[in-house]
Amino acid sequence: DVYKRQAVLCVATSEDVNRAYSGGEDDVIIVWDTEKGTEVNSIILGSPVAALAVARDGSRIYAAGRDNSLAAFDAAGKPAGRLDKLPAAVSSIALSPDGALLYATTADGVLAVATKDMQVATTHAAPAAGVLTCVSTSIDGVWVFAGDAKGGLWMWARGQSAAFKPRMQGHEGPMHAVCVTPDETELAVDPSAGEKPPAKGDEPAQKDDAKKDDAAPKGDAPKGDAPKGDAPKGDAPKGDAPKKDDAPAK
C-alpha cells in the first residue's frame, strides 16, 4: 500500500512475514497486514524513526529515534521500555535471534547493548570508527558485526567488550548495511563507494597492451589510405588533361 505521510526511513518484518513495520519522518511506526496490504496499527514514537527491529514472533517492536532514544513496544503498540538521551544519535539497531539483546550503533563510534526491557547491559567502543553506521548479528547470535563511516568492519563476540578482530578495511566510502549468510560463512555489505580501485601499476596488462596496439605512430597515415596530396590511382593528375587543340583530327 502507499505510505501517505512523510518519507519512510526504515522497515522490518515479523518472521512469518504476516506483519510489516515502517518508520517515517513523521515520528510514526506503521504496522501493516501484508496479505491485505492495509494498515492495522500506528505507534507514536515522538521522533523521526531512524531504525526498526522486530522480535521473531512479533511480540516486541524496537525503534530508534533521531532524538538519541531507543524504545520498545509490545505487539499491541503499548510502551514496554525506553532509553532516552543516549550520548549520540542511533544509526542502526539489530536484535539478537533469541530476542534477549538489542544492539545499537551510534554516531560516536559506540555499540550499545540493551536488554529487551531497555536497560543498558554494556557498551563496546570503536574509537577509530568515528561513526558506526550499521549493525547485524550472526544467525546463532554469537557474533555481532558493525560497519563504520570510513568503510571499516568491526566484529565482536557476544558478551565480550573488546573487538574480536582488529578493524577490517575494504571500502573507500561509508558502509550502509551489513548482513550474514544463513550458513554464517560470508558477510555481505553495502558501501556507498564500492571497493578500493586497484593501485597504480596493478591494472591488468591487457589494458596497456591494447593502448599500445591502438595508438598509431604520429605522422603515419593509416594503412590503405592514400597519402595526403596524392590523387587516387586511376585518376589523371591535376593539370594534365588534354587540351582542345591536341584533340585528334576527324
mmCIF file of C-alpha atoms in Angstrom:
data_model
loop_
_atom_site.group_PDB
_atom_site.id
_atom_site.type_symbol
_atom_site.label_atom_id
_atom_site.label_comp_id
_atom_site.label_asym_id
_atom_site.label_seq_id
_atom_site.Cartn_x
_atom_site.Cartn_y
_atom_site.Cartn_z
ATOM 1 C CA ASP A 1 0.000 0.000 0.000
ATOM 2 C CA VAL A 2 1.057 3.611 -0.387
ATOM 3 C CA TYR A 3 2.563 5.356 2.594
ATOM 4 C CA LYS A 4 0.689 8.663 2.560
ATOM 5 C CA ARG A 5 2.556 10.515 5.278
ATOM 6 C CA GLN A 6 6.206 11.528 5.095
ATOM 7 C CA ALA A 7 9.310 9.707 3.913
ATOM 8 C CA VAL A 8 9.818 6.134 5.101
ATOM 9 C CA LEU A 9 13.229 5.809 6.793
ATOM 10 C CA CYS A 10 13.269 2.127 7.788
ATOM 11 C CA VAL A 11 11.314 -1.135 7.515
ATOM 12 C CA ALA A 12 11.159 -4.516 9.267
ATOM 13 C CA THR A 13 9.036 -7.668 9.170
ATOM 14 C CA SER A 14 7.957 -10.430 11.520
ATOM 15 C CA GLU A 15 9.492 -13.844 10.891
ATOM 16 C CA ASP A 16 6.254 -15.197 9.373
ATOM 17 C CA VAL A 17 6.008 -12.035 7.210
ATOM 18 C CA ASN A 18 2.365 -11.579 8.185
ATOM 19 C CA ARG A 19 3.232 -8.145 9.518
ATOM 20 C CA ALA A 20 5.453 -5.408 8.117
ATOM 21 C CA TYR A 21 6.596 -2.320 10.007
ATOM 22 C CA SER A 22 7.638 1.040 8.597
ATOM 23 C CA GLY A 23 9.078 4.063 10.370
ATOM 24 C CA GLY A 24 8.837 7.562 8.986
ATOM 25 C CA GLU A 25 9.944 11.143 9.408
ATOM 26 C CA ASP A 26 6.520 11.877 10.878
ATOM 27 C CA ASP A 27 7.514 10.120 14.164
ATOM 28 C CA VAL A 28 5.126 7.230 13.433
ATOM 29 C CA ILE A 29 5.607 3.459 13.228
ATOM 30 C CA ILE A 30 3.010 1.819 10.982
ATOM 31 C CA VAL A 31 2.065 -1.850 11.345
ATOM 32 C CA TRP A 32 0.846 -3.397 8.076
ATOM 33 C CA ASP A 33 -1.122 -6.518 7.237
ATOM 34 C CA THR A 34 0.992 -7.850 4.369
ATOM 35 C CA GLU A 35 -1.724 -10.129 2.980
ATOM 36 C CA LYS A 36 -4.378 -7.418 2.756
ATOM 37 C CA GLY A 37 -1.981 -4.528 2.237
ATOM 38 C CA THR A 38 -3.725 -2.467 4.902
ATOM 39 C CA GLU A 39 -2.642 -0.550 7.976
ATOM 40 C CA VAL A 40 -3.587 -2.311 11.225
ATOM 41 C CA ASN A 41 -1.924 -0.095 13.825
ATOM 42 C CA SER A 42 0.144 3.047 14.295
ATOM 43 C CA ILE A 43 2.555 3.839 17.108
ATOM 44 C CA ILE A 44 3.768 7.320 18.001
ATOM 45 C CA LEU A 45 7.489 7.367 18.776
ATOM 46 C CA GLY A 46 7.821 11.121 19.312
ATOM 47 C CA SER A 47 10.826 11.495 16.992
ATOM 48 C CA PRO A 48 11.634 10.558 13.387
ATOM 49 C CA VAL A 49 12.139 6.788 13.298
ATOM 50 C CA ALA A 50 15.747 6.094 12.333
ATOM 51 C CA ALA A 51 15.739 2.287 12.678
ATOM 52 C CA LEU A 52 13.435 -0.642 13.460
ATOM 53 C CA ALA A 53 13.830 -4.200 14.747
ATOM 54 C CA VAL A 54 11.145 -6.786 15.495
ATOM 55 C CA ALA A 55 11.208 -9.961 17.583
ATOM 56 C CA ARG A 56 10.788 -13.125 15.541
ATOM 57 C CA ASP A 57 7.344 -13.803 16.992
ATOM 58 C CA GLY A 58 6.286 -10.161 16.724
ATOM 59 C CA SER A 59 5.918 -9.791 20.492
ATOM 60 C CA ARG A 60 8.298 -6.828 20.657
ATOM 61 C CA ILE A 61 8.896 -3.863 18.369
ATOM 62 C CA TYR A 62 12.039 -1.782 18.829
ATOM 63 C CA ALA A 63 12.659 1.670 17.411
ATOM 64 C CA ALA A 64 15.492 4.187 17.415
ATOM 65 C CA GLY A 65 14.570 7.864 17.309
ATOM 66 C CA ARG A 66 16.615 10.717 15.945
ATOM 67 C CA ASP A 67 16.432 12.282 19.401
ATOM 68 C CA ASN A 68 19.067 9.773 20.640
ATOM 69 C CA SER A 69 16.458 7.411 22.092
ATOM 70 C CA LEU A 70 15.564 3.721 21.979
ATOM 71 C CA ALA A 71 12.048 2.464 22.651
ATOM 72 C CA ALA A 72 10.318 -0.907 22.952
ATOM 73 C CA PHE A 73 6.628 -1.669 22.332
ATOM 74 C CA ASP A 74 4.566 -4.816 22.723
ATOM 75 C CA ALA A 75 2.606 -6.367 19.855
ATOM 76 C CA ALA A 76 -0.356 -4.083 20.577
ATOM 77 C CA GLY A 77 1.848 -0.980 20.376
ATOM 78 C CA LYS A 78 1.928 -0.251 24.116
ATOM 79 C CA PRO A 79 5.231 1.081 25.567
ATOM 80 C CA ALA A 80 7.432 -1.656 27.047
ATOM 81 C CA GLY A 81 10.567 0.321 27.898
ATOM 82 C CA ARG A 82 12.574 3.311 26.782
ATOM 83 C CA LEU A 83 16.110 4.683 26.852
ATOM 84 C CA ASP A 84 16.382 8.449 26.489
ATOM 85 C CA LYS A 85 19.290 10.789 25.965
ATOM 86 C CA LEU A 86 21.863 8.372 24.644
ATOM 87 C CA PRO A 87 25.281 10.040 24.175
ATOM 88 C CA ALA A 88 24.882 10.180 20.383
ATOM 89 C CA ALA A 89 22.354 9.573 17.623
ATOM 90 C CA VAL A 90 21.483 5.942 16.881
ATOM 91 C CA SER A 91 22.114 4.952 13.263
ATOM 92 C CA SER A 92 21.067 1.294 13.242
ATOM 93 C CA ILE A 93 19.705 -1.438 15.529
ATOM 94 C CA ALA A 94 19.622 -5.241 15.449
ATOM 95 C CA LEU A 95 18.006 -7.793 17.744
ATOM 96 C CA SER A 96 19.724 -10.999 18.822
ATOM 97 C CA PRO A 97 17.987 -14.108 17.441
ATOM 98 C CA ASP A 98 16.754 -15.101 20.900
ATOM 99 C CA GLY A 99 15.278 -11.631 21.442
ATOM 100 C CA ALA A 100 17.260 -11.062 24.629
ATOM 101 C CA LEU A 101 19.592 -8.271 23.492
ATOM 102 C CA LEU A 102 19.262 -5.199 21.311
ATOM 103 C CA TYR A 103 22.370 -3.799 19.603
ATOM 104 C CA ALA A 104 22.530 -0.147 18.579
ATOM 105 C CA THR A 105 25.282 1.654 16.662
ATOM 106 C CA THR A 106 25.820 5.336 17.387
ATOM 107 C CA ALA A 107 27.406 8.392 15.831
ATOM 108 C CA ASP A 108 30.189 8.455 18.429
ATOM 109 C CA GLY A 109 31.571 5.031 17.485
ATOM 110 C CA VAL A 110 29.870 3.027 20.226
ATOM 111 C CA LEU A 111 27.946 -0.233 20.001
ATOM 112 C CA ALA A 112 25.400 -0.087 22.815
ATOM 113 C CA VAL A 113 23.849 -3.319 24.087
ATOM 114 C CA ALA A 114 20.479 -3.189 25.843
ATOM 115 C CA THR A 115 18.157 -5.805 27.271
ATOM 116 C CA LYS A 116 14.702 -6.321 25.791
ATOM 117 C CA ASP A 117 13.309 -4.128 28.614
ATOM 118 C CA MET A 118 15.595 -1.244 27.584
ATOM 119 C CA GLN A 119 18.242 -1.492 30.269
ATOM 120 C CA VAL A 120 21.801 -0.849 29.090
ATOM 121 C CA ALA A 121 23.825 -4.018 29.517
ATOM 122 C CA THR A 122 27.173 -2.824 28.183
ATOM 123 C CA THR A 123 28.830 -0.730 25.505
ATOM 124 C CA HIS A 124 31.576 -1.564 23.026
ATOM 125 C CA ALA A 125 33.783 1.334 21.970
ATOM 126 C CA ALA A 126 35.251 1.558 18.489
ATOM 127 C CA PRO A 127 37.008 4.955 18.631
ATOM 128 C CA ALA A 128 38.830 4.529 15.321
ATOM 129 C CA ALA A 129 35.492 4.127 13.543
ATOM 130 C CA GLY A 130 34.310 7.687 14.178
ATOM 131 C CA VAL A 131 30.688 6.842 13.331
ATOM 132 C CA LEU A 132 29.243 3.329 13.396
ATOM 133 C CA THR A 133 26.612 3.187 10.683
ATOM 134 C CA CYS A 134 25.099 -0.315 10.622
ATOM 135 C CA VAL A 135 24.858 -3.498 12.693
ATOM 136 C CA SER A 136 23.878 -7.143 12.280
ATOM 137 C CA THR A 137 24.207 -10.429 14.170
ATOM 138 C CA SER A 138 25.017 -13.958 13.103
ATOM 139 C CA ILE A 139 22.144 -16.439 12.884
ATOM 140 C CA ASP A 140 23.178 -18.131 16.133
ATOM 141 C CA GLY A 141 23.649 -14.786 17.893
ATOM 142 C CA VAL A 142 27.290 -15.469 18.798
ATOM 143 C CA TRP A 143 28.787 -12.743 16.593
ATOM 144 C CA VAL A 144 27.949 -9.084 16.167
ATOM 145 C CA PHE A 145 29.144 -7.067 13.148
ATOM 146 C CA ALA A 146 29.151 -3.307 12.634
ATOM 147 C CA GLY A 147 30.210 -1.093 9.744
ATOM 148 C CA ASP A 148 31.589 2.415 10.069
ATOM 149 C CA ALA A 149 31.598 5.667 8.143
ATOM 150 C CA LYS A 150 35.175 5.110 6.964
ATOM 151 C CA GLY A 151 34.496 1.812 5.195
ATOM 152 C CA GLY A 152 35.681 -0.417 8.058
ATOM 153 C CA LEU A 153 34.076 -3.548 9.512
ATOM 154 C CA TRP A 154 34.087 -4.466 13.221
ATOM 155 C CA MET A 155 33.429 -7.860 14.800
ATOM 156 C CA TRP A 156 32.570 -8.744 18.405
ATOM 157 C CA ALA A 157 31.773 -11.980 20.223
ATOM 158 C CA ARG A 158 28.604 -11.841 22.285
ATOM 159 C CA GLY A 159 29.359 -10.931 25.877
ATOM 160 C CA GLN A 160 32.830 -9.545 25.139
ATOM 161 C CA SER A 161 33.562 -5.820 25.265
ATOM 162 C CA ALA A 162 36.751 -5.896 23.185
ATOM 163 C CA ALA A 163 36.552 -6.363 19.427
ATOM 164 C CA PHE A 164 37.282 -9.960 18.441
ATOM 165 C CA LYS A 165 39.274 -8.870 15.405
ATOM 166 C CA PRO A 166 41.069 -5.639 14.504
ATOM 167 C CA ARG A 167 39.157 -3.258 12.281
ATOM 168 C CA MET A 168 38.880 -4.703 8.768
ATOM 169 C CA GLN A 169 39.216 -2.176 5.950
ATOM 170 C CA GLY A 170 37.874 -2.882 2.484
ATOM 171 C CA HIS A 171 35.865 0.082 1.171
ATOM 172 C CA GLU A 172 36.504 3.674 0.242
ATOM 173 C CA GLY A 173 33.159 5.112 1.392
ATOM 174 C CA PRO A 174 30.811 4.638 4.353
ATOM 175 C CA MET A 175 29.041 1.330 4.917
ATOM 176 C CA HIS A 176 25.244 1.467 4.975
ATOM 177 C CA ALA A 177 24.309 -2.160 5.658
ATOM 178 C CA VAL A 178 25.835 -5.459 6.729
ATOM 179 C CA CYS A 179 24.342 -8.953 6.936
ATOM 180 C CA VAL A 180 25.457 -12.559 7.422
ATOM 181 C CA THR A 181 24.639 -15.508 5.158
ATOM 182 C CA PRO A 182 22.499 -18.281 6.740
ATOM 183 C CA ASP A 183 25.468 -20.671 6.863
ATOM 184 C CA GLU A 184 27.493 -17.937 8.617
ATOM 185 C CA THR A 185 30.435 -18.295 6.257
ATOM 186 C CA GLU A 186 30.195 -14.938 4.452
ATOM 187 C CA LEU A 187 29.338 -11.317 5.079
ATOM 188 C CA ALA A 188 27.542 -9.014 2.682
ATOM 189 C CA VAL A 189 27.989 -5.256 2.938
ATOM 190 C CA ASP A 190 26.594 -2.228 1.144
ATOM 191 C CA PRO A 191 29.182 0.564 0.826
ATOM 192 C CA SER A 192 28.389 3.845 -0.874
ATOM 193 C CA ALA A 193 31.598 3.994 -2.927
ATOM 194 C CA GLY A 194 32.381 0.348 -3.611
ATOM 195 C CA GLU A 195 35.690 -1.372 -3.139
ATOM 196 C CA LYS A 196 39.015 0.317 -3.439
ATOM 197 C CA PRO A 197 40.220 0.816 -7.027
ATOM 198 C CA PRO A 198 43.434 -1.050 -7.956
ATOM 199 C CA ALA A 199 46.629 0.738 -7.039
ATOM 200 C CA LYS A 200 48.746 2.291 -9.758
ATOM 201 C CA GLY A 201 50.721 -0.340 -11.582
ATOM 202 C CA ASP A 202 48.212 -3.091 -10.680
ATOM 203 C CA GLU A 203 45.938 -2.591 -13.672
ATOM 204 C CA PRO A 204 45.547 -5.635 -15.932
ATOM 205 C CA ALA A 205 48.341 -5.890 -18.514
ATOM 206 C CA GLN A 206 45.952 -6.265 -21.430
ATOM 207 C CA LYS A 207 44.762 -2.713 -20.939
ATOM 208 C CA ASP A 208 48.245 -1.345 -21.528
ATOM 209 C CA ASP A 209 48.762 -3.669 -24.497
ATOM 210 C CA ALA A 210 45.511 -2.577 -26.032
ATOM 211 C CA LYS A 211 46.524 1.043 -25.733
ATOM 212 C CA LYS A 212 49.824 0.283 -27.499
ATOM 213 C CA ASP A 213 48.106 -1.578 -30.306
ATOM 214 C CA ASP A 214 45.518 1.129 -30.839
ATOM 215 C CA ALA A 215 47.945 4.016 -30.900
ATOM 216 C CA ALA A 216 49.100 4.779 -34.450
ATOM 217 C CA PRO A 217 52.596 6.347 -34.902
ATOM 218 C CA LYS A 218 52.413 10.074 -35.198
ATOM 219 C CA GLY A 219 52.660 11.344 -38.781
ATOM 220 C CA ASP A 220 51.929 7.981 -40.410
ATOM 221 C CA ALA A 221 48.696 7.613 -42.299
ATOM 222 C CA PRO A 222 46.614 4.534 -41.610
ATOM 223 C CA LYS A 223 47.284 1.624 -43.926
ATOM 224 C CA GLY A 224 45.133 1.585 -47.051
ATOM 225 C CA ASP A 225 44.590 5.338 -47.142
ATOM 226 C CA ALA A 226 46.314 7.395 -49.790
ATOM 227 C CA PRO A 227 48.870 9.924 -48.544
ATOM 228 C CA LYS A 228 47.552 13.467 -48.372
ATOM 229 C CA GLY A 229 48.107 15.410 -51.631
ATOM 230 C CA ASP A 230 48.297 12.293 -53.863
ATOM 231 C CA ALA A 231 45.428 11.660 -56.262
ATOM 232 C CA PRO A 232 43.743 8.277 -56.077
ATOM 233 C CA LYS A 233 45.033 5.683 -58.541
ATOM 234 C CA GLY A 234 43.322 5.773 -61.946
ATOM 235 C CA ASP A 235 42.623 9.495 -61.861
ATOM 236 C CA ALA A 236 44.620 11.810 -64.055
ATOM 237 C CA PRO A 237 46.908 14.173 -62.197
ATOM 238 C CA LYS A 238 45.599 17.686 -61.989
ATOM 239 C CA GLY A 239 46.753 19.947 -64.867
ATOM 240 C CA ASP A 240 47.469 17.051 -67.300
ATOM 241 C CA ALA A 241 44.066 16.941 -69.004
ATOM 242 C CA PRO A 242 44.349 17.049 -72.874
ATOM 243 C CA LYS A 243 43.990 20.482 -74.497
ATOM 244 C CA LYS A 244 41.303 21.151 -77.120
ATOM 245 C CA ASP A 245 43.957 21.870 -79.750
ATOM 246 C CA ASP A 246 45.579 18.489 -79.167
ATOM 247 C CA ALA A 247 42.456 16.540 -79.907
ATOM 248 C CA PRO A 248 42.944 14.107 -82.890
ATOM 249 C CA ALA A 249 41.525 15.257 -86.270
ATOM 250 C CA LYS A 250 38.435 13.582 -87.546
#
